[in-house]
Tab-separated table of C-alpha atoms in Angstrom:
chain	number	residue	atom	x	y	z
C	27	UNK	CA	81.515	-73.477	-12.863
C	28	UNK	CA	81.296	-76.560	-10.540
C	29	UNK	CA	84.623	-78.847	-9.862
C	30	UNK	CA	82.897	-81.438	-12.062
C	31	UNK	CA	82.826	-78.461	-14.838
C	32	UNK	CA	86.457	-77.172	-14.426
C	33	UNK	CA	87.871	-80.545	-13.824
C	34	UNK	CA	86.773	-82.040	-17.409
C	35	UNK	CA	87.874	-78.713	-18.919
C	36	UNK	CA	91.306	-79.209	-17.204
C	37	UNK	CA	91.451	-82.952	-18.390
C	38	UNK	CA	90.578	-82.143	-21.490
C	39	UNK	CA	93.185	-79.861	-22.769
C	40	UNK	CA	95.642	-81.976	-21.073
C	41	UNK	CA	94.476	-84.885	-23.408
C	42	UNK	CA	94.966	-82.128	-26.245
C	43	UNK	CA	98.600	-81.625	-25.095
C	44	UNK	CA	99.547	-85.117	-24.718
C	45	UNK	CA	97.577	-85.772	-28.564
C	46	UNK	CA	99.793	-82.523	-30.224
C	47	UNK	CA	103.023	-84.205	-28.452
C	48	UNK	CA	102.470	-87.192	-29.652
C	49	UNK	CA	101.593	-85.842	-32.976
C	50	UNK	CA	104.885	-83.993	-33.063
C	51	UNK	CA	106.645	-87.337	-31.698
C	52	UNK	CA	105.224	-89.307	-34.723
C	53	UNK	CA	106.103	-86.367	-37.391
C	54	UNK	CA	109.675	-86.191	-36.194
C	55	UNK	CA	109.778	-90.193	-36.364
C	56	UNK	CA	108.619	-89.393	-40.197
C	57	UNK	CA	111.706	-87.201	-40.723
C	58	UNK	CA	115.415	-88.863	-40.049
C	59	UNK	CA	117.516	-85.518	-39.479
C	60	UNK	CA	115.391	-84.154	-36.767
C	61	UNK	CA	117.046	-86.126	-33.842
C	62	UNK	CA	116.855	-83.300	-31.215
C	63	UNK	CA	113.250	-82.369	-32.512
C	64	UNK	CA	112.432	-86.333	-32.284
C	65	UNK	CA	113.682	-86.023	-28.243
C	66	UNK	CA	111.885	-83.036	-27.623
C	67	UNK	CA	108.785	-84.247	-28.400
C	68	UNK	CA	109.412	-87.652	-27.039
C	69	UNK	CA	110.021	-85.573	-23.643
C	70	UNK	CA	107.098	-83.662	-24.296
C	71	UNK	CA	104.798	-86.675	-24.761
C	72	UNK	CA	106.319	-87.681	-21.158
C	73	UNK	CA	105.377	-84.279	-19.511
C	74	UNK	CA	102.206	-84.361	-20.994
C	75	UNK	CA	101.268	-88.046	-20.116
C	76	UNK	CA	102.599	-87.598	-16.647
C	77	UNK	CA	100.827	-84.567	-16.111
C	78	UNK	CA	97.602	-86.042	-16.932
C	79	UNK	CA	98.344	-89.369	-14.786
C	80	UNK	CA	98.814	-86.844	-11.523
C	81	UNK	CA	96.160	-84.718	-12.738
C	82	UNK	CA	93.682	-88.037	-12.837
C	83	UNK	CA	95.400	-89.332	-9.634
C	84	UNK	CA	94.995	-86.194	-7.766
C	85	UNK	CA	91.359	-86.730	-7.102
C	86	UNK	CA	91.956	-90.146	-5.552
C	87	UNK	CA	94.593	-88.893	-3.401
C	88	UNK	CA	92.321	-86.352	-1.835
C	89	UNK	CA	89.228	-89.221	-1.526
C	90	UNK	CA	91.685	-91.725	0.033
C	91	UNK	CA	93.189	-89.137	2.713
C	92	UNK	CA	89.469	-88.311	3.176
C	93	UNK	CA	88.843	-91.659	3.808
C	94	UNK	CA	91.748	-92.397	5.802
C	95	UNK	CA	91.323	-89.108	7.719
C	96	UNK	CA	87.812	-90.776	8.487
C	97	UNK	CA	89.365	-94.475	9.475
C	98	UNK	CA	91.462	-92.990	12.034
C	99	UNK	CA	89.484	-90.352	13.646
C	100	UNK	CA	91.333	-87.737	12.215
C	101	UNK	CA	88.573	-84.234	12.375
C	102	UNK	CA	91.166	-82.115	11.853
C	103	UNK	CA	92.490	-82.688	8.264
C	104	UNK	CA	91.835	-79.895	6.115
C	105	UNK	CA	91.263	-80.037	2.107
C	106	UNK	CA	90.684	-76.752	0.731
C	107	UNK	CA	93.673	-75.590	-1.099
C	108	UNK	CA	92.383	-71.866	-3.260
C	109	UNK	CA	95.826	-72.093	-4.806
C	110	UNK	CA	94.899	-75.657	-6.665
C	111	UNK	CA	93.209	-74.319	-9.645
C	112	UNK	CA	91.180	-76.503	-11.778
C	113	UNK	CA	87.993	-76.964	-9.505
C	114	UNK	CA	90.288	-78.988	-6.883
C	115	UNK	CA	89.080	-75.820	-4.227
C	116	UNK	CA	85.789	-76.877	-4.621
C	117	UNK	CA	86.201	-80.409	-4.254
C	118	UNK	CA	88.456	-79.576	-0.951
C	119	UNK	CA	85.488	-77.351	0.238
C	120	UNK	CA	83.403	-80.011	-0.117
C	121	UNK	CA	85.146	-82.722	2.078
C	122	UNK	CA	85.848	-80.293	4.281
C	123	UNK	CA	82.114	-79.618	4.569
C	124	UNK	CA	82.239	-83.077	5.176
C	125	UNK	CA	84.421	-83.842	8.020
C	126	UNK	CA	82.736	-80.879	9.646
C	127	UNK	CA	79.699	-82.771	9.401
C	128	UNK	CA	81.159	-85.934	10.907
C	129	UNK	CA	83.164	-83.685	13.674
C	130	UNK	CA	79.880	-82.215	14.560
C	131	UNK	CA	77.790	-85.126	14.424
C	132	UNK	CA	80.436	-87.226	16.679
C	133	UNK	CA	80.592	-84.132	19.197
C	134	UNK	CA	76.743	-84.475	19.052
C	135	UNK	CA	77.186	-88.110	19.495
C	136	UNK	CA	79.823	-87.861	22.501
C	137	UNK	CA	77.593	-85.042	24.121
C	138	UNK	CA	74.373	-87.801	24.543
C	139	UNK	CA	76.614	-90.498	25.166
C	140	UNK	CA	77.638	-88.453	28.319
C	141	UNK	CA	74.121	-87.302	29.180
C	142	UNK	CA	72.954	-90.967	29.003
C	143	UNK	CA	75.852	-92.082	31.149
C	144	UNK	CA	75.502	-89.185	33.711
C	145	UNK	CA	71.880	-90.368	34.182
C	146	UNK	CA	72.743	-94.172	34.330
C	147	UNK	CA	75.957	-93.099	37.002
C	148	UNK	CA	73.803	-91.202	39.198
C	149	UNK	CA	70.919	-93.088	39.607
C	150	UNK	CA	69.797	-94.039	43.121
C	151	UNK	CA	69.402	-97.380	42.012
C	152	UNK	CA	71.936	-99.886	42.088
C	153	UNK	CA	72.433	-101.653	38.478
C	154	UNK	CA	74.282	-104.923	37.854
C	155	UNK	CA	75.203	-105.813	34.503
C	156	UNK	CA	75.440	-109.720	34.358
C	157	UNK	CA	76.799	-111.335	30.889
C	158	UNK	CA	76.346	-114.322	29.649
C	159	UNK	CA	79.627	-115.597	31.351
C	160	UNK	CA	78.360	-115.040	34.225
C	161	UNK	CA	80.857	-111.793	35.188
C	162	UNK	CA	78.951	-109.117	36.737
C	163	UNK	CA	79.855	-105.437	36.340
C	164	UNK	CA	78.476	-102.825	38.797
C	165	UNK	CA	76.763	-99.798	36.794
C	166	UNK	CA	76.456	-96.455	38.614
C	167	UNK	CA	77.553	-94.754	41.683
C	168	UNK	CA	75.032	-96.657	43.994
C	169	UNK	CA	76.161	-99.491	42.878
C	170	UNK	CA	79.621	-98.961	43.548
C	171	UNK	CA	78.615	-97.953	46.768
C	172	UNK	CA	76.532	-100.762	47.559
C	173	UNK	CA	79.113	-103.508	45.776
C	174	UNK	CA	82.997	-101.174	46.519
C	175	UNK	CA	84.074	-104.191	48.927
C	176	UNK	CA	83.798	-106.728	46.400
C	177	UNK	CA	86.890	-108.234	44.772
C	178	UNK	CA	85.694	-110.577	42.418
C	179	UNK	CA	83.632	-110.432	39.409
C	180	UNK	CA	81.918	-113.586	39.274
C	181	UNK	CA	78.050	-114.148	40.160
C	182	UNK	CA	79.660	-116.759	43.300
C	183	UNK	CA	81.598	-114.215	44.568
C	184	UNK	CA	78.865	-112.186	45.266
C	185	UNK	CA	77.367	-114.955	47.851
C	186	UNK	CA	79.225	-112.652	50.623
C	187	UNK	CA	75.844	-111.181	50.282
C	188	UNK	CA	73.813	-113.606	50.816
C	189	UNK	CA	73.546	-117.071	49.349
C	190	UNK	CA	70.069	-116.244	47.915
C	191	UNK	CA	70.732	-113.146	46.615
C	192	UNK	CA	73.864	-115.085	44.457
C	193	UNK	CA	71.236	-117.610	43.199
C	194	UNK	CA	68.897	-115.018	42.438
C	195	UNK	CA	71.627	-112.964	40.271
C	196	UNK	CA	72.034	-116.587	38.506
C	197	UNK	CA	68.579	-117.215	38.035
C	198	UNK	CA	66.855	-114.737	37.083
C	199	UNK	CA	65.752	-113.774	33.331
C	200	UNK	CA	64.333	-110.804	31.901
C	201	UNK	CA	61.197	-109.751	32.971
C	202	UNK	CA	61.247	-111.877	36.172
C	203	UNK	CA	61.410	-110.223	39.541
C	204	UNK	CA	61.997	-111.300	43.022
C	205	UNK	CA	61.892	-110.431	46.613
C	206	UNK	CA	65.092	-111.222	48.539
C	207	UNK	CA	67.027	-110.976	52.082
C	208	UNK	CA	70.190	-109.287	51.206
C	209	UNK	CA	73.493	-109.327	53.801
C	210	UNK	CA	75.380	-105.548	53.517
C	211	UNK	CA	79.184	-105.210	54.162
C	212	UNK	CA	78.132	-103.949	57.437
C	213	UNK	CA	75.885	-107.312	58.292
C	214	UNK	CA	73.198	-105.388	57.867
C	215	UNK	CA	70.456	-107.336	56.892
C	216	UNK	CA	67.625	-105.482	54.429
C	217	UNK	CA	65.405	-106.695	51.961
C	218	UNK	CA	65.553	-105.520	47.962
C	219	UNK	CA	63.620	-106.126	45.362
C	220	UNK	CA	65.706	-107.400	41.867
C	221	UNK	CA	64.021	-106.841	38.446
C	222	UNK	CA	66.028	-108.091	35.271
C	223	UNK	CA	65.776	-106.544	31.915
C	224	UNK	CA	67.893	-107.538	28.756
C	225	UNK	CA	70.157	-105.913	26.480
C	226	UNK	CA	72.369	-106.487	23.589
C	227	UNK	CA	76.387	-105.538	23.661
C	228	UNK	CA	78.482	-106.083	20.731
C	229	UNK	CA	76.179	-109.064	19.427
C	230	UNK	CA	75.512	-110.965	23.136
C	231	UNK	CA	72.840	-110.816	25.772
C	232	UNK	CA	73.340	-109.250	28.771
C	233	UNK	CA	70.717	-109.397	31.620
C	234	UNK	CA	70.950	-106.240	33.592
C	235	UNK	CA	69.587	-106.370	37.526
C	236	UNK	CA	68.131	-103.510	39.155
C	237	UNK	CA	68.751	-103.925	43.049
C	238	UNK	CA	66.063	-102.066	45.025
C	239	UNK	CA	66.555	-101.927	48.831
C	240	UNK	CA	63.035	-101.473	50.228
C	241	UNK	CA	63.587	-102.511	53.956
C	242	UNK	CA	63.039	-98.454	54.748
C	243	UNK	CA	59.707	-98.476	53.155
C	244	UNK	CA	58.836	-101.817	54.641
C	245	UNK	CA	60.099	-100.178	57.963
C	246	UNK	CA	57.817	-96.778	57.530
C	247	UNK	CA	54.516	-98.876	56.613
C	248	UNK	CA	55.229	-101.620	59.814
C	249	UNK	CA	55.621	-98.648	61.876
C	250	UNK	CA	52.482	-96.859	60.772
C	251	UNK	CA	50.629	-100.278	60.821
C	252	UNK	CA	51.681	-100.441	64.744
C	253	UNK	CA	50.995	-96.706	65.317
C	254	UNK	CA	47.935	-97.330	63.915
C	255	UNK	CA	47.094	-99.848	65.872
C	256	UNK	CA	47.841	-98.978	69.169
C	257	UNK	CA	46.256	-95.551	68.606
C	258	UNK	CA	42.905	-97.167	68.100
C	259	UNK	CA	43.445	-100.017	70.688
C	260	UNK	CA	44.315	-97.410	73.688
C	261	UNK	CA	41.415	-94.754	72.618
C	262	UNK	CA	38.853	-97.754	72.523
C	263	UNK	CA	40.315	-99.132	76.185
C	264	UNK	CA	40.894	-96.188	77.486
C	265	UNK	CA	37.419	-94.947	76.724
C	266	UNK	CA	36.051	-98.221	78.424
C	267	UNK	CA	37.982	-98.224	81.163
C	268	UNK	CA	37.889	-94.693	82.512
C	269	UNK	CA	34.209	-95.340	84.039
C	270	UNK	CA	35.562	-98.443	85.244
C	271	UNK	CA	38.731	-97.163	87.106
C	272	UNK	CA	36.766	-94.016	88.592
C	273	UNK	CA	34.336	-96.198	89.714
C	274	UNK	CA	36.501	-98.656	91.259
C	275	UNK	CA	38.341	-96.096	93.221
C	276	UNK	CA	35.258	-94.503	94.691
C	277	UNK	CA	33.930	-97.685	95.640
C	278	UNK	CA	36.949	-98.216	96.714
C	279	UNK	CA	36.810	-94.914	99.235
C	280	UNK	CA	33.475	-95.164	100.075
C	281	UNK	CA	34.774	-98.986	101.305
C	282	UNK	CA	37.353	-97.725	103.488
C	283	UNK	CA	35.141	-95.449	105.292
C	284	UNK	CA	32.548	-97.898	105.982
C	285	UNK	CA	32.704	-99.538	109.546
C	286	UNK	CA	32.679	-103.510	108.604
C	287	UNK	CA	31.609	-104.046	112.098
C	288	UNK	CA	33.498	-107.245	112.218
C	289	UNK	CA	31.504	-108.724	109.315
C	290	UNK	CA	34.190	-110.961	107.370
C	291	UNK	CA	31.827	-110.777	103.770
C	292	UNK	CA	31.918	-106.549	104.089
C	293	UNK	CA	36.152	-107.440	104.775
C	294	UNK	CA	36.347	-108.956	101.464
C	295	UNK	CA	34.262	-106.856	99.612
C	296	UNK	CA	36.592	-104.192	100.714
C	297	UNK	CA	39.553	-106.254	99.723
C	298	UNK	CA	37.980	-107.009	96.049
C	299	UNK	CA	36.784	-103.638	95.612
C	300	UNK	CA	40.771	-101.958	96.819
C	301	UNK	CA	42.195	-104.956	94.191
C	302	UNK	CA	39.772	-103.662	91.548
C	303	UNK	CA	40.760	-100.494	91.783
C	304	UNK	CA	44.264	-101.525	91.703
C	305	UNK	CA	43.660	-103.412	88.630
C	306	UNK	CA	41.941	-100.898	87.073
C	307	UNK	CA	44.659	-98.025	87.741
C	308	UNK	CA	47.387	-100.732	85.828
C	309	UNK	CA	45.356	-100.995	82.895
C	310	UNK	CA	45.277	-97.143	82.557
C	311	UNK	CA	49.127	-97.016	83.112
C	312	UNK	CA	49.912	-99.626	80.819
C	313	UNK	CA	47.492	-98.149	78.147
C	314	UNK	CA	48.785	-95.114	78.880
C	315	UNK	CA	52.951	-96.054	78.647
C	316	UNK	CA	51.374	-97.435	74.952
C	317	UNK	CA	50.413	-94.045	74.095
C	318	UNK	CA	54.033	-93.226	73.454
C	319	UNK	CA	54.634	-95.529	70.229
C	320	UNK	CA	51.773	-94.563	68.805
C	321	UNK	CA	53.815	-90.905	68.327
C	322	UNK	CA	56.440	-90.798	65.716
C	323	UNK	CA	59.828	-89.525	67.322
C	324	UNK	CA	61.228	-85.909	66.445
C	325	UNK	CA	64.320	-86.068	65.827
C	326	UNK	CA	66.887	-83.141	66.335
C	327	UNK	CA	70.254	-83.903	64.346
C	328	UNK	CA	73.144	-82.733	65.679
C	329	UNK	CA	76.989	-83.511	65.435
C	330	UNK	CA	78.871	-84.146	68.807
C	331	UNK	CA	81.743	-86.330	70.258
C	332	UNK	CA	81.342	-89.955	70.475
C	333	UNK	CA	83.509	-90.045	73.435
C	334	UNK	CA	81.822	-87.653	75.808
C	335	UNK	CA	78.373	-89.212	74.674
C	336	UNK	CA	79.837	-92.459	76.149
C	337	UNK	CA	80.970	-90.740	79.365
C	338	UNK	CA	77.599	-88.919	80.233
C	339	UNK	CA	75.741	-92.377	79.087
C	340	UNK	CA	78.019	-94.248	81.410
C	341	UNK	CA	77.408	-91.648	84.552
C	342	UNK	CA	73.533	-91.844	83.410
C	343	UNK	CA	73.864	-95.677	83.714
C	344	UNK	CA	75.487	-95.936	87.114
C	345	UNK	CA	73.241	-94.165	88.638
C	346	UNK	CA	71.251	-97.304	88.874
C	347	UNK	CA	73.520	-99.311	88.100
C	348	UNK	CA	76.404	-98.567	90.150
C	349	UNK	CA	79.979	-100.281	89.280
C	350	UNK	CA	79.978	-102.321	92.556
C	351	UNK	CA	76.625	-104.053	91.420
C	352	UNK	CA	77.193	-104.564	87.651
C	353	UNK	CA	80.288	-104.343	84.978
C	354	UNK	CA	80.006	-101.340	82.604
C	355	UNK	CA	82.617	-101.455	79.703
C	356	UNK	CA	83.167	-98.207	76.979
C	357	UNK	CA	85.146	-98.193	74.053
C	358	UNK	CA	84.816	-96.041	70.758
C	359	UNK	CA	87.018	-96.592	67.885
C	360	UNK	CA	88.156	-94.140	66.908
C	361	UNK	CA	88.796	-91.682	69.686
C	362	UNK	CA	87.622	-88.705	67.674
C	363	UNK	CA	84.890	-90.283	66.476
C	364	UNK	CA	81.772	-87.843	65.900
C	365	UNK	CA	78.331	-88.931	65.913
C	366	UNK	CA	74.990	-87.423	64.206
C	367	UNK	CA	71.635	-88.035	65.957
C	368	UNK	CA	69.371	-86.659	68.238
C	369	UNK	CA	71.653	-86.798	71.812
C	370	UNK	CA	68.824	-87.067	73.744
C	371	UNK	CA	66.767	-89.754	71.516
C	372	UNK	CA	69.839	-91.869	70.988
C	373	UNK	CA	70.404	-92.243	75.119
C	374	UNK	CA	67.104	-92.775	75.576
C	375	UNK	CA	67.605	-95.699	73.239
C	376	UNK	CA	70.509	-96.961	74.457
C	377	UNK	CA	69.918	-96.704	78.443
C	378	UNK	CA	66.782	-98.722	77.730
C	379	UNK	CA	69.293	-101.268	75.932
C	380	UNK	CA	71.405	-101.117	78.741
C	381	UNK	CA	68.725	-101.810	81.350
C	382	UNK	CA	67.024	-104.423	79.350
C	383	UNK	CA	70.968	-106.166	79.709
C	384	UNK	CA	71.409	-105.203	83.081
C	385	UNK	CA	68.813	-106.494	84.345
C	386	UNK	CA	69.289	-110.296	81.982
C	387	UNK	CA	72.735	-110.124	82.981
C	388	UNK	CA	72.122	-110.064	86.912
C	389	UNK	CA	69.612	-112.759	86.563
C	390	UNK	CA	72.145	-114.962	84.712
C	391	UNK	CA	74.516	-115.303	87.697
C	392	UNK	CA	77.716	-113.643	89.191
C	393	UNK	CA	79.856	-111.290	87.229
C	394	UNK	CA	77.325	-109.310	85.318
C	395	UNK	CA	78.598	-107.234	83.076
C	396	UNK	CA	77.237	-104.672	79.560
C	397	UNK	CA	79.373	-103.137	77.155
C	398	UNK	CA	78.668	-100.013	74.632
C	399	UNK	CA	81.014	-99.684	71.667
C	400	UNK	CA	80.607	-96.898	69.072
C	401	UNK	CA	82.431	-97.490	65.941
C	402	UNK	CA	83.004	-95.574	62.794
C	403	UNK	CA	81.760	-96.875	59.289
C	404	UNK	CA	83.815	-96.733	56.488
C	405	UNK	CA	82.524	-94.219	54.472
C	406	UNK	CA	80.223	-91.948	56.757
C	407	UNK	CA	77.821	-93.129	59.660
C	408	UNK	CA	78.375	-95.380	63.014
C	409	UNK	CA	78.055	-98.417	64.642
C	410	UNK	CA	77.044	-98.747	67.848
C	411	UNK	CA	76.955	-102.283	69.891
C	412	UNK	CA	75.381	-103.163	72.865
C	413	UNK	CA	75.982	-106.592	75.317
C	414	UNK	CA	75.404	-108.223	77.832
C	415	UNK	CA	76.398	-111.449	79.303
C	416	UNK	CA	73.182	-113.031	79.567
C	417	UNK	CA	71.192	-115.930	78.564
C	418	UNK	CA	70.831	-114.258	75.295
C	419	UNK	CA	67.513	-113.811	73.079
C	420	UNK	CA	66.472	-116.843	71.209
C	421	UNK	CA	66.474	-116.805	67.418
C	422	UNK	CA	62.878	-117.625	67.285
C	423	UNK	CA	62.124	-114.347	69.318
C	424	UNK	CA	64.406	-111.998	67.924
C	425	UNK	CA	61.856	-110.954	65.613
C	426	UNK	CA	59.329	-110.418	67.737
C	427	UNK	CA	61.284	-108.523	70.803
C	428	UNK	CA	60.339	-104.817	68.841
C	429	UNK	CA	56.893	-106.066	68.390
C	430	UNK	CA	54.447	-103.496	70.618
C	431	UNK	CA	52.975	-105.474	73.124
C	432	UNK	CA	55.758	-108.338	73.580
C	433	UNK	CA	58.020	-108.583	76.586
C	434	UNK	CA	59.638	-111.579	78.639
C	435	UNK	CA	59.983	-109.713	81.827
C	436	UNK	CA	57.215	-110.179	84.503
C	437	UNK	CA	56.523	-106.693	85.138
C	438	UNK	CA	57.168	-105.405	81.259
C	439	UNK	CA	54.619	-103.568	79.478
C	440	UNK	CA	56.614	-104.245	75.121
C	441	UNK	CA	57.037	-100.211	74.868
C	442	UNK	CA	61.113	-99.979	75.219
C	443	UNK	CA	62.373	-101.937	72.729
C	444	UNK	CA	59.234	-101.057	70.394
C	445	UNK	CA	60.066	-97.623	71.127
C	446	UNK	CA	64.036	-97.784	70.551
C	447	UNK	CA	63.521	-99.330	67.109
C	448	UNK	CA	61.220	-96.691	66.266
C	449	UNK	CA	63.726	-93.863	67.263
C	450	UNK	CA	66.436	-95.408	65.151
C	451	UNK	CA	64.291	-95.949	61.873
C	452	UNK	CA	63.448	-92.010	62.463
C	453	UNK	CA	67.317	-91.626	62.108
C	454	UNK	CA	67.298	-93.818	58.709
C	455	UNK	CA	69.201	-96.801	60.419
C	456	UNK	CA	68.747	-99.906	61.385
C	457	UNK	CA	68.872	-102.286	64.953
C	458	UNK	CA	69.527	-105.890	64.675
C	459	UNK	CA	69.791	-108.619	67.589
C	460	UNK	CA	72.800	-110.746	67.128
C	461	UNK	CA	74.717	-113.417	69.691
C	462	UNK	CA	77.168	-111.425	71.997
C	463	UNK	CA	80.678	-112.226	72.558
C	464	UNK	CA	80.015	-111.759	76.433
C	465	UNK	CA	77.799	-114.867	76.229
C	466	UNK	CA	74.727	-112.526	75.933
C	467	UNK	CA	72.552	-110.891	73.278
C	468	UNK	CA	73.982	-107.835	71.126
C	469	UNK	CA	71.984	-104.965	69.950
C	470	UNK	CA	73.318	-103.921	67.044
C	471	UNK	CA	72.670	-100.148	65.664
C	472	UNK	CA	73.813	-98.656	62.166
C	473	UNK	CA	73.120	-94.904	61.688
């Protein structure tokens, strides 16, 4: 028998009771010398009314605990009570069975929630969660990375990045996308790509902004574009000029056997035919010194002192540039700082900066001077600064000084700087041309 069963059989011969008690109340009424029979049964009509009022009342109690036990979160509460009687066992049984189901199905509940914010936490893109207020909430471990330095909350604040990336976060709407120059803590400047998507939050619209750094993929294709490039330029000149050049030197041999006799036009045809040759042997070297971009650097990690990087790049740098002839200033903050690149890569990048200053430096006037300055980032990597007091790099050319090909010096060929950028983007980092403090220009390298 069910609790609905054994619950109508227990009301009903409680109604019984409370009808033969009130039945024996009215008969001693009837009779006037049954005063203690007329109080028993009054007391008995009492029992029997009360008993069926908390009988009634019980099965509300146990809803409304069930329900409270509900309101408040409470999965613990228990109902089942074998010692009730009366079907009340089953009806405890039964919420029970419920708030097992709820416990479960909140467990279930918590368990997604956590998957679904593991995913959105770890993902390597940066989210920003923009409401319609105008407060913006970094989502995720990149973005927190990417965003940690930031006090404020407000779209404005967020111009420390870059005024257009501020009015971009403003701007925006859902489904839009856009293509923007983006400042880092670091002044690193990179390009990212934002895409907006909207949802809903407790009956608003939030926009929510993926931020997409793409400089390294912009910086892979570039480079392959130039390798490219050059590979094909220097096999289609060299394969032209090879005939020339071996020609021109052995006309330029069989020229400075031949007896001119004093003839002036067989003197200049042996002057044309040695510049020729000349010629022809520069083009090979310069196509040649091109050859090198066109090969993506190897690099060989390691970990190794800052410091005694610093000292064996200063002795390396005096050797042609001795202290009497030009200023060489070290400093790495801190002391123990430890660097990982490629040793050998990473001087051969930053002698070449160091010439390139040198050499602008003594053309400027007296006093030349360069100074190297490794510094630690906040959070893993370095930064390592290069100047030179100078005349500086104008801001219309500092774009195009890592361009193969380009050089302002007389006797340049464009392969050391093109090269140098090309050894840090194999280390993931960047190199940036800033004004010096010296007066100068200021290579500036983020690993």
């Amino acid at each position: 028998m069910g609790f609905r069963g054994r619950f109508a059989l227990g009301l009903a011969w409680r109604m019984l009771l409370l009808l033969a008690a009130l039945a024996a109340f009215a008969a001693s009424l009837a009779a006037p010398n049954l005063g203690a029979a007329r109080i028993i049964a009054a007391a008995m009509v009492a029992g029997a009314a009360i008993g069926l009022w908390n009988y009634i009342q019980r099965t509300n109690r146990e809803v409304a605990r069930f329900i409270e036990a509900i309101r408040f979160g409470d999965m613990s509460a228990s109902f089942a009570r074998p010692e009730a009687g009366s079907g009340f066992e089953a009806l405890g049984e039964a919420l029970d069975s419920g708030i097992r189901a709820l416990r479960d199905e909140r467990s279930r509940m918590a368990d997604e929630s956590r998957f679904y914010q593991a995913i959105v936490d770890d993902m390597p893109i940066p989210l920003l969660l923009v409401d319609p207020e105008e407060r913006v909430e970094p989502v995720g471990k990149s973005a927190r990375r990417m965003f940690g330095a930031l006090s404020g909350v407000r779209v404005d604040d967020y111009a420390q990045f870059g005024a257009g990336f501020a009015q971009c976060l403003r701007a925006l709407q859902p489904g839009q996308r856009q293509l923007v120059t983006m400042t880092s803590e670091g002044g690193q400047a990179q390009r990212v790509l934002l895409r907006v998507a909207a949802v809903h939050r407790l009956g608003s619209s939030h926009r929510v902004v993926t931020v997409q750094p793409i400089q390294e993929a912009l910086n892979a294709v570039e480079i392959a574009t130039q390798s490219d490039l050059v590979r094909v330029l220097t096999h289609e000149i060299m394969n032209s000029m090879t005939p020339v050049t071996s020609l021109a030197r052995t006309a330029a041999d069989l020229m400075a056997s031949a007896d001119c006799g004093g003839d002036e036009t067989i003197a200049d045809a042996r002057a044309a035919v040695e510049t020729l040759a000349r010629r022809a042997d520069g083009v090979m070297h310069f196509v040649e010194s091109y050859r090198q971009i066109s090969r993506t650097p190897q690099v060989n990690r390691q970990v190794f002192v800052a410091a005694s990087f610093g000292d064996e790049l200063r002795r390396l740098f005096q050797a042609d540039w001795p202290a009497d002839r030009i200023g060489f200033e070290l400093s790495v903050e801190p002391e123990t700082m430890m660097l990982d690149a490629d040793p050998d890569l990473l001087a051969q990048v930053l002698i070449n900066l160091l010439r390139n200053g040198a050499d602008a430096a003594e053309a400027q006037g007296a006093e030349p001077r360069v100074a190297v300055r490794f510094e630690a980032v906040r959070g893993g990597g370095a930064t390592i600064l290069v100047d030179d007091n100078g005349p500086g790099i104008p801001e219309g050319k500092r774009s195009e000084v890592f361009l193969p090909f380009f050089t302002t010096k007389a006797k340049g060929t464009g392969v050391g700087l093109s090269l140098a950028r090309q050894i840090v983007l194999a280390h993931d980092g960047t190199i940036a041309i800033e004004d010096s403090p010296l007066g100068g220009a200021r290579f500036r390298i983020i690993l």
